[in-house]
Amino acid sequence: MSPTFQPGICFEWQYTVPERATVPQLYHDTAFCRDMPDVLATGYMVGMMELACVHGMMPYMDWPNEQSLGTMVNFQHLAPTPPGMTLRVKGEVVEVDGRRVRFKVEAWDDVERICEGIHERVVIDPARFNAKLAGKIEKAAA
């Protein structure tokens, strides 16, 4: 990670909510979810908040030799968003501690603010991570 990646860096990312991101579509294999409102699922929204942070980190990383994984999310889902609306996610790096990065993020749809919270990511060496994962899979298969 570049030494210029530090607190105070701000970023913005946009994403149009697809039909597949709604509660009934995302959880189509769970009967009671098919009857729920056709709005952005909180779980999918969390993923979009994470991707916005990854996007904000990319200019400062040696991709694909450096990547990041989410390790903590703490978001409030404030308002429903129907499919077709565009999310605008704004974030700020609030802490960099070695490989750990903490972000403050907020999101708006076409009408109102829908999310706010904190997210943490850890920078990884993908080759080392994948080797560790392969060892876990091998151990589980034994």
PDB file of C-alpha atoms in Angstrom:
ATOM      1  CA  MET A   1       0.000   0.000   0.000  1.00  0.00           C
ATOM      2  CA  SER A   2       1.283   3.419  -0.899  1.00  0.00           C
ATOM      3  CA  PRO A   3       2.555   5.552   2.002  1.00  0.00           C
ATOM      4  CA  THR A   4       0.315   8.340   0.684  1.00  0.00           C
ATOM      5  CA  PHE A   5      -2.762   6.300   1.692  1.00  0.00           C
ATOM      6  CA  GLN A   6      -3.704   7.989   4.943  1.00  0.00           C
ATOM      7  CA  PRO A   7      -6.588   9.407   6.974  1.00  0.00           C
ATOM      8  CA  GLY A   8      -8.479  12.202   5.281  1.00  0.00           C
ATOM      9  CA  ILE A   9      -8.621  10.592   1.833  1.00  0.00           C
ATOM     10  CA  CYS A  10     -12.182  10.812   0.488  1.00  0.00           C
ATOM     11  CA  PHE A  11     -13.840   8.913  -2.341  1.00  0.00           C
ATOM     12  CA  GLU A  12     -17.193   8.442  -4.023  1.00  0.00           C
ATOM     13  CA  TRP A  13     -18.670   5.483  -5.903  1.00  0.00           C
ATOM     14  CA  GLN A  14     -21.990   4.925  -7.677  1.00  0.00           C
ATOM     15  CA  TYR A  15     -23.980   1.762  -8.311  1.00  0.00           C
ATOM     16  CA  THR A  16     -27.427   1.222  -9.817  1.00  0.00           C
ATOM     17  CA  VAL A  17     -29.487  -1.213  -7.744  1.00  0.00           C
ATOM     18  CA  PRO A  18     -30.384  -4.265  -9.857  1.00  0.00           C
ATOM     19  CA  GLU A  19     -33.574  -6.291  -9.416  1.00  0.00           C
ATOM     20  CA  ARG A  20     -31.477  -9.215  -8.089  1.00  0.00           C
ATOM     21  CA  ALA A  21     -30.460  -7.079  -5.063  1.00  0.00           C
ATOM     22  CA  THR A  22     -33.985  -6.916  -3.610  1.00  0.00           C
ATOM     23  CA  VAL A  23     -35.035  -9.015  -0.635  1.00  0.00           C
ATOM     24  CA  PRO A  24     -37.400 -11.332  -2.612  1.00  0.00           C
ATOM     25  CA  GLN A  25     -34.837 -11.870  -5.387  1.00  0.00           C
ATOM     26  CA  LEU A  26     -31.701 -12.230  -3.256  1.00  0.00           C
ATOM     27  CA  TYR A  27     -33.340 -14.689  -0.867  1.00  0.00           C
ATOM     28  CA  HIS A  28     -35.615 -16.383  -3.426  1.00  0.00           C
ATOM     29  CA  ASP A  29     -34.933 -19.792  -1.866  1.00  0.00           C
ATOM     30  CA  THR A  30     -36.420 -18.744   1.495  1.00  0.00           C
ATOM     31  CA  ALA A  31     -40.225 -18.842   1.328  1.00  0.00           C
ATOM     32  CA  PHE A  32     -41.014 -16.005   3.753  1.00  0.00           C
ATOM     33  CA  CYS A  33     -38.580 -13.652   1.967  1.00  0.00           C
ATOM     34  CA  ARG A  34     -40.491 -13.946  -1.316  1.00  0.00           C
ATOM     35  CA  ASP A  35     -43.364 -12.075   0.355  1.00  0.00           C
ATOM     36  CA  MET A  36     -41.181  -9.235   1.659  1.00  0.00           C
ATOM     37  CA  PRO A  37     -40.998  -5.750   0.078  1.00  0.00           C
ATOM     38  CA  ASP A  38     -39.205  -5.393  -3.265  1.00  0.00           C
ATOM     39  CA  VAL A  39     -36.424  -3.158  -1.883  1.00  0.00           C
ATOM     40  CA  LEU A  40     -32.642  -3.263  -1.596  1.00  0.00           C
ATOM     41  CA  ALA A  41     -31.667  -6.029   0.844  1.00  0.00           C
ATOM     42  CA  THR A  42     -29.521  -4.892   3.760  1.00  0.00           C
ATOM     43  CA  GLY A  43     -27.028  -7.702   3.084  1.00  0.00           C
ATOM     44  CA  TYR A  44     -26.565  -6.539  -0.495  1.00  0.00           C
ATOM     45  CA  MET A  45     -26.247  -2.918   0.627  1.00  0.00           C
ATOM     46  CA  VAL A  46     -23.429  -3.944   2.994  1.00  0.00           C
ATOM     47  CA  GLY A  47     -21.624  -5.458   0.013  1.00  0.00           C
ATOM     48  CA  MET A  48     -21.979  -2.225  -1.952  1.00  0.00           C
ATOM     49  CA  MET A  49     -20.563  -0.229   0.958  1.00  0.00           C
ATOM     50  CA  GLU A  50     -17.596  -2.625   1.058  1.00  0.00           C
ATOM     51  CA  LEU A  51     -17.036  -2.358  -2.700  1.00  0.00           C
ATOM     52  CA  ALA A  52     -17.059   1.434  -2.476  1.00  0.00           C
ATOM     53  CA  CYS A  53     -14.233   1.220   0.081  1.00  0.00           C
ATOM     54  CA  VAL A  54     -12.284  -1.212  -2.130  1.00  0.00           C
ATOM     55  CA  HIS A  55     -12.727   1.235  -5.009  1.00  0.00           C
ATOM     56  CA  GLY A  56     -11.418   4.037  -2.780  1.00  0.00           C
ATOM     57  CA  MET A  57      -8.307   1.990  -1.909  1.00  0.00           C
ATOM     58  CA  MET A  58      -7.454   0.843  -5.448  1.00  0.00           C
ATOM     59  CA  PRO A  59      -5.363   3.880  -6.511  1.00  0.00           C
ATOM     60  CA  TYR A  60      -3.069   3.280  -3.523  1.00  0.00           C
ATOM     61  CA  MET A  61      -2.571  -0.480  -3.919  1.00  0.00           C
ATOM     62  CA  ASP A  62      -0.365  -2.688  -6.096  1.00  0.00           C
ATOM     63  CA  TRP A  63      -3.319  -4.577  -7.565  1.00  0.00           C
ATOM     64  CA  PRO A  64      -3.531  -7.583  -7.934  1.00  0.00           C
ATOM     65  CA  ASN A  65      -0.457  -8.264  -5.758  1.00  0.00           C
ATOM     66  CA  GLU A  66      -2.137  -6.424  -2.887  1.00  0.00           C
ATOM     67  CA  GLN A  67      -5.805  -6.818  -2.141  1.00  0.00           C
ATOM     68  CA  SER A  68      -8.059  -6.235   0.856  1.00  0.00           C
ATOM     69  CA  LEU A  69     -10.695  -8.151   2.759  1.00  0.00           C
ATOM     70  CA  GLY A  70     -13.474  -6.783   4.926  1.00  0.00           C
ATOM     71  CA  THR A  71     -13.122  -7.581   8.624  1.00  0.00           C
ATOM     72  CA  MET A  72     -15.803  -5.427  10.264  1.00  0.00           C
ATOM     73  CA  VAL A  73     -19.024  -3.690   9.269  1.00  0.00           C
ATOM     74  CA  ASN A  74     -21.207  -1.460  11.415  1.00  0.00           C
ATOM     75  CA  PHE A  75     -23.925   0.110   9.278  1.00  0.00           C
ATOM     76  CA  GLN A  76     -27.372   1.533   9.881  1.00  0.00           C
ATOM     77  CA  HIS A  77     -29.828   0.932   7.033  1.00  0.00           C
ATOM     78  CA  LEU A  78     -31.915   4.106   7.262  1.00  0.00           C
ATOM     79  CA  ALA A  79     -34.371   3.999   4.345  1.00  0.00           C
ATOM     80  CA  PRO A  80     -35.664   1.611   1.652  1.00  0.00           C
ATOM     81  CA  THR A  81     -34.433   1.782  -1.945  1.00  0.00           C
ATOM     82  CA  PRO A  82     -36.317   0.249  -4.894  1.00  0.00           C
ATOM     83  CA  PRO A  83     -34.433  -1.363  -7.778  1.00  0.00           C
ATOM     84  CA  GLY A  84     -33.369   0.990 -10.552  1.00  0.00           C
ATOM     85  CA  MET A  85     -32.265   3.791  -8.240  1.00  0.00           C
ATOM     86  CA  THR A  86     -28.595   4.750  -8.149  1.00  0.00           C
ATOM     87  CA  LEU A  87     -26.669   4.552  -4.905  1.00  0.00           C
ATOM     88  CA  ARG A  88     -24.045   7.229  -4.308  1.00  0.00           C
ATOM     89  CA  VAL A  89     -21.598   6.099  -1.644  1.00  0.00           C
ATOM     90  CA  LYS A  90     -19.206   8.594  -0.086  1.00  0.00           C
ATOM     91  CA  GLY A  91     -16.378   7.482   2.136  1.00  0.00           C
ATOM     92  CA  GLU A  92     -13.429   8.761   4.082  1.00  0.00           C
ATOM     93  CA  VAL A  93     -10.374   6.968   5.408  1.00  0.00           C
ATOM     94  CA  VAL A  94     -10.390   7.685   9.143  1.00  0.00           C
ATOM     95  CA  GLU A  95      -7.550   5.408  10.307  1.00  0.00           C
ATOM     96  CA  VAL A  96      -4.648   3.451   8.824  1.00  0.00           C
ATOM     97  CA  ASP A  97      -2.904   1.143  11.312  1.00  0.00           C
ATOM     98  CA  GLY A  98      -0.402  -1.084   9.530  1.00  0.00           C
ATOM     99  CA  ARG A  99      -2.486  -3.276   7.209  1.00  0.00           C
ATOM    100  CA  ARG A 100      -5.820  -2.332   8.866  1.00  0.00           C
ATOM    101  CA  VAL A 101      -7.877   0.504   7.377  1.00  0.00           C
ATOM    102  CA  ARG A 102     -11.008   2.063   8.896  1.00  0.00           C
ATOM    103  CA  PHE A 103     -13.555   4.009   6.847  1.00  0.00           C
ATOM    104  CA  LYS A 104     -16.533   6.243   7.571  1.00  0.00           C
ATOM    105  CA  VAL A 105     -19.132   5.723   4.818  1.00  0.00           C
ATOM    106  CA  GLU A 106     -22.568   7.026   3.900  1.00  0.00           C
ATOM    107  CA  ALA A 107     -24.909   6.243   1.013  1.00  0.00           C
ATOM    108  CA  TRP A 108     -27.778   8.050  -0.692  1.00  0.00           C
ATOM    109  CA  ASP A 109     -30.264   6.839  -3.267  1.00  0.00           C
ATOM    110  CA  ASP A 110     -31.979   9.187  -5.729  1.00  0.00           C
ATOM    111  CA  VAL A 111     -34.121  10.655  -2.919  1.00  0.00           C
ATOM    112  CA  GLU A 112     -32.475  10.381   0.509  1.00  0.00           C
ATOM    113  CA  ARG A 113     -29.655   9.102   2.702  1.00  0.00           C
ATOM    114  CA  ILE A 114     -30.078   5.348   3.147  1.00  0.00           C
ATOM    115  CA  CYS A 115     -27.004   4.224   5.082  1.00  0.00           C
ATOM    116  CA  GLU A 116     -24.231   5.384   7.393  1.00  0.00           C
ATOM    117  CA  GLY A 117     -21.542   3.598   9.311  1.00  0.00           C
ATOM    118  CA  ILE A 118     -18.011   2.318   9.765  1.00  0.00           C
ATOM    119  CA  HIS A 119     -16.124  -0.353   7.829  1.00  0.00           C
ATOM    120  CA  GLU A 120     -12.708  -1.945   8.326  1.00  0.00           C
ATOM    121  CA  ARG A 121     -10.552  -3.760   5.802  1.00  0.00           C
ATOM    122  CA  VAL A 122      -7.177  -5.491   6.011  1.00  0.00           C
ATOM    123  CA  VAL A 123      -4.634  -5.435   3.190  1.00  0.00           C
ATOM    124  CA  ILE A 124      -3.542  -8.953   2.216  1.00  0.00           C
ATOM    125  CA  ASP A 125      -0.970 -10.696   0.058  1.00  0.00           C
ATOM    126  CA  PRO A 126      -3.296 -12.865  -2.095  1.00  0.00           C
ATOM    127  CA  ALA A 127      -0.705 -15.608  -2.696  1.00  0.00           C
ATOM    128  CA  ARG A 128      -0.078 -16.012   1.027  1.00  0.00           C
ATOM    129  CA  PHE A 129      -3.805 -15.821   1.797  1.00  0.00           C
ATOM    130  CA  ASN A 130      -4.700 -18.419  -0.843  1.00  0.00           C
ATOM    131  CA  ALA A 131      -2.016 -20.804   0.451  1.00  0.00           C
ATOM    132  CA  LYS A 132      -3.445 -20.499   3.965  1.00  0.00           C
ATOM    133  CA  LEU A 133      -6.964 -21.075   2.626  1.00  0.00           C
ATOM    134  CA  ALA A 134      -5.835 -24.173   0.702  1.00  0.00           C
ATOM    135  CA  GLY A 135      -4.392 -25.553   3.938  1.00  0.00           C
ATOM    136  CA  LYS A 136      -7.713 -25.005   5.701  1.00  0.00           C
ATOM    137  CA  ILE A 137      -9.642 -26.743   2.909  1.00  0.00           C
ATOM    138  CA  GLU A 138      -7.204 -29.657   3.019  1.00  0.00           C
ATOM    139  CA  LYS A 139      -7.539 -29.908   6.804  1.00  0.00           C
ATOM    140  CA  ALA A 140     -11.342 -29.856   6.605  1.00  0.00           C
ATOM    141  CA  ALA A 141     -11.341 -32.619   3.977  1.00  0.00           C
ATOM    142  CA  ALA A 142      -9.195 -34.894   6.165  1.00  0.00           C
TER     143      ALA A 142
END
